[in-house]
Amino acid sequence: MTQCAEILHHLETVGPLTPLDALNLFGCFRLTSRIWDLKQQGHEIHTGTCHLQNGKTVAIYSLIKQAQKELSL
Protein backbone atom coordinates (compact mmCIF):
# COMPACT_ATOMS: atom_id res chain seq x y z
CA MET A 1 0.00 0.00 0.00
CA THR A 2 1.41 3.42 -0.92
CA GLN A 3 1.78 6.20 1.65
CA CYS A 4 -1.03 8.12 -0.07
CA ALA A 5 -3.32 5.10 0.20
CA GLU A 6 -2.39 4.56 3.85
CA ILE A 7 -2.96 8.23 4.68
CA LEU A 8 -6.31 8.34 2.86
CA HIS A 9 -7.43 5.15 4.60
CA HIS A 10 -6.46 6.66 7.98
CA LEU A 11 -8.34 9.89 7.24
CA GLU A 12 -11.43 7.92 6.18
CA THR A 13 -11.49 5.39 9.03
CA VAL A 14 -9.68 6.94 12.00
CA GLY A 15 -9.78 10.69 11.47
CA PRO A 16 -7.39 13.66 11.61
CA LEU A 17 -3.66 13.21 11.11
CA THR A 18 -0.63 15.28 12.13
CA PRO A 19 2.87 15.05 10.63
CA LEU A 20 4.14 13.28 13.76
CA ASP A 21 1.31 10.73 13.48
CA ALA A 22 2.21 10.12 9.83
CA LEU A 23 5.86 9.64 10.70
CA ASN A 24 5.08 7.18 13.49
CA LEU A 25 2.37 5.26 11.64
CA PHE A 26 3.61 5.22 8.04
CA GLY A 27 7.24 6.40 8.09
CA CYS A 28 6.13 9.46 6.11
CA PHE A 29 8.47 12.43 6.53
CA ARG A 30 6.61 14.60 3.99
CA LEU A 31 2.93 14.52 4.95
CA THR A 32 2.28 17.91 3.34
CA SER A 33 3.43 16.52 -0.01
CA ARG A 34 1.26 13.43 0.33
CA ILE A 35 -1.75 15.62 1.24
CA TRP A 36 -1.05 17.70 -1.88
CA ASP A 37 -0.99 14.49 -3.95
CA LEU A 38 -4.35 13.44 -2.48
CA LYS A 39 -5.85 16.87 -3.19
CA GLN A 40 -4.61 16.61 -6.79
CA GLN A 41 -6.50 13.30 -7.02
CA GLY A 42 -9.70 15.14 -6.06
CA HIS A 43 -9.96 14.44 -2.33
CA GLU A 44 -11.15 17.36 -0.24
CA ILE A 45 -8.89 17.67 2.78
CA HIS A 46 -9.04 20.42 5.39
CA THR A 47 -5.80 21.81 6.81
CA GLY A 48 -6.02 23.17 10.34
CA THR A 49 -3.68 23.81 13.22
CA CYS A 50 -3.21 22.01 16.49
CA HIS A 51 -1.51 23.59 19.52
CA LEU A 52 0.67 21.17 21.45
CA GLN A 53 1.32 21.22 25.20
CA ASN A 54 4.90 22.37 24.60
CA GLY A 55 3.64 25.55 22.92
CA LYS A 56 4.35 24.42 19.35
CA THR A 57 1.76 24.58 16.61
CA VAL A 58 1.52 21.85 13.97
CA ALA A 59 -0.69 21.19 10.98
CA ILE A 60 -3.56 18.74 11.28
CA TYR A 61 -5.31 17.28 8.26
CA SER A 62 -8.84 15.91 8.07
CA LEU A 63 -11.03 14.63 5.27
CA ILE A 64 -14.04 16.79 4.37
CA LYS A 65 -16.95 14.37 4.22
CA GLN A 66 -20.00 14.75 1.99
CA ALA A 67 -22.32 15.46 4.95
CA GLN A 68 -20.09 18.33 6.09
CA LYS A 69 -20.09 19.82 2.59
CA GLU A 70 -23.89 19.69 2.40
CA LEU A 71 -24.28 21.38 5.80
CA SER A 72 -22.10 24.29 4.73
CA LEU A 73 -24.35 25.03 1.72
Coordinates of C-alpha atoms in Angstrom, one line a residue:
M1 CA 0.0 0.0 0.0
T2 CA 1.4 3.4 -0.9
Q3 CA 1.8 6.2 1.6
C4 CA -1.0 8.1 -0.1
A5 CA -3.3 5.1 0.2
E6 CA -2.4 4.6 3.9
I7 CA -3.0 8.2 4.7
L8 CA -6.3 8.3 2.9
H9 CA -7.4 5.2 4.6
H10 CA -6.5 6.7 8.0
L11 CA -8.3 9.9 7.2
E12 CA -11.4 7.9 6.2
T13 CA -11.5 5.4 9.0
V14 CA -9.7 6.9 12.0
G15 CA -9.8 10.7 11.5
P16 CA -7.4 13.7 11.6
L17 CA -3.7 13.2 11.1
T18 CA -0.6 15.3 12.1
P19 CA 2.9 15.1 10.6
L20 CA 4.1 13.3 13.8
D21 CA 1.3 10.7 13.5
A22 CA 2.2 10.1 9.8
L23 CA 5.9 9.6 10.7
N24 CA 5.1 7.2 13.5
L25 CA 2.4 5.3 11.6
F26 CA 3.6 5.2 8.0
G27 CA 7.2 6.4 8.1
C28 CA 6.1 9.5 6.1
F29 CA 8.5 12.4 6.5
R30 CA 6.6 14.6 4.0
L31 CA 2.9 14.5 4.9
T32 CA 2.3 17.9 3.3
S33 CA 3.4 16.5 0.0
R34 CA 1.3 13.4 0.3
I35 CA -1.7 15.6 1.2
W36 CA -1.1 17.7 -1.9
D37 CA -1.0 14.5 -3.9
L38 CA -4.4 13.4 -2.5
K39 CA -5.9 16.9 -3.2
Q40 CA -4.6 16.6 -6.8
Q41 CA -6.5 13.3 -7.0
G42 CA -9.7 15.1 -6.1
H43 CA -10.0 14.4 -2.3
E44 CA -11.2 17.4 -0.2
I45 CA -8.9 17.7 2.8
H46 CA -9.0 20.4 5.4
T47 CA -5.8 21.8 6.8
G48 CA -6.0 23.2 10.3
T49 CA -3.7 23.8 13.2
C50 CA -3.2 22.0 16.5
H51 CA -1.5 23.6 19.5
L52 CA 0.7 21.2 21.4
Q53 CA 1.3 21.2 25.2
N54 CA 4.9 22.4 24.6
G55 CA 3.6 25.5 22.9
K56 CA 4.4 24.4 19.4
T57 CA 1.8 24.6 16.6
V58 CA 1.5 21.8 14.0
A59 CA -0.7 21.2 11.0
I60 CA -3.6 18.7 11.3
Y61 CA -5.3 17.3 8.3
S62 CA -8.8 15.9 8.1
L63 CA -11.0 14.6 5.3
I64 CA -14.0 16.8 4.4
K65 CA -17.0 14.4 4.2
Q66 CA -20.0 14.8 2.0
A67 CA -22.3 15.5 4.9
Q68 CA -20.1 18.3 6.1
K69 CA -20.1 19.8 2.6
E70 CA -23.9 19.7 2.4
L71 CA -24.3 21.4 5.8
S72 CA -22.1 24.3 4.7
L73 CA -24.3 25.0 1.7

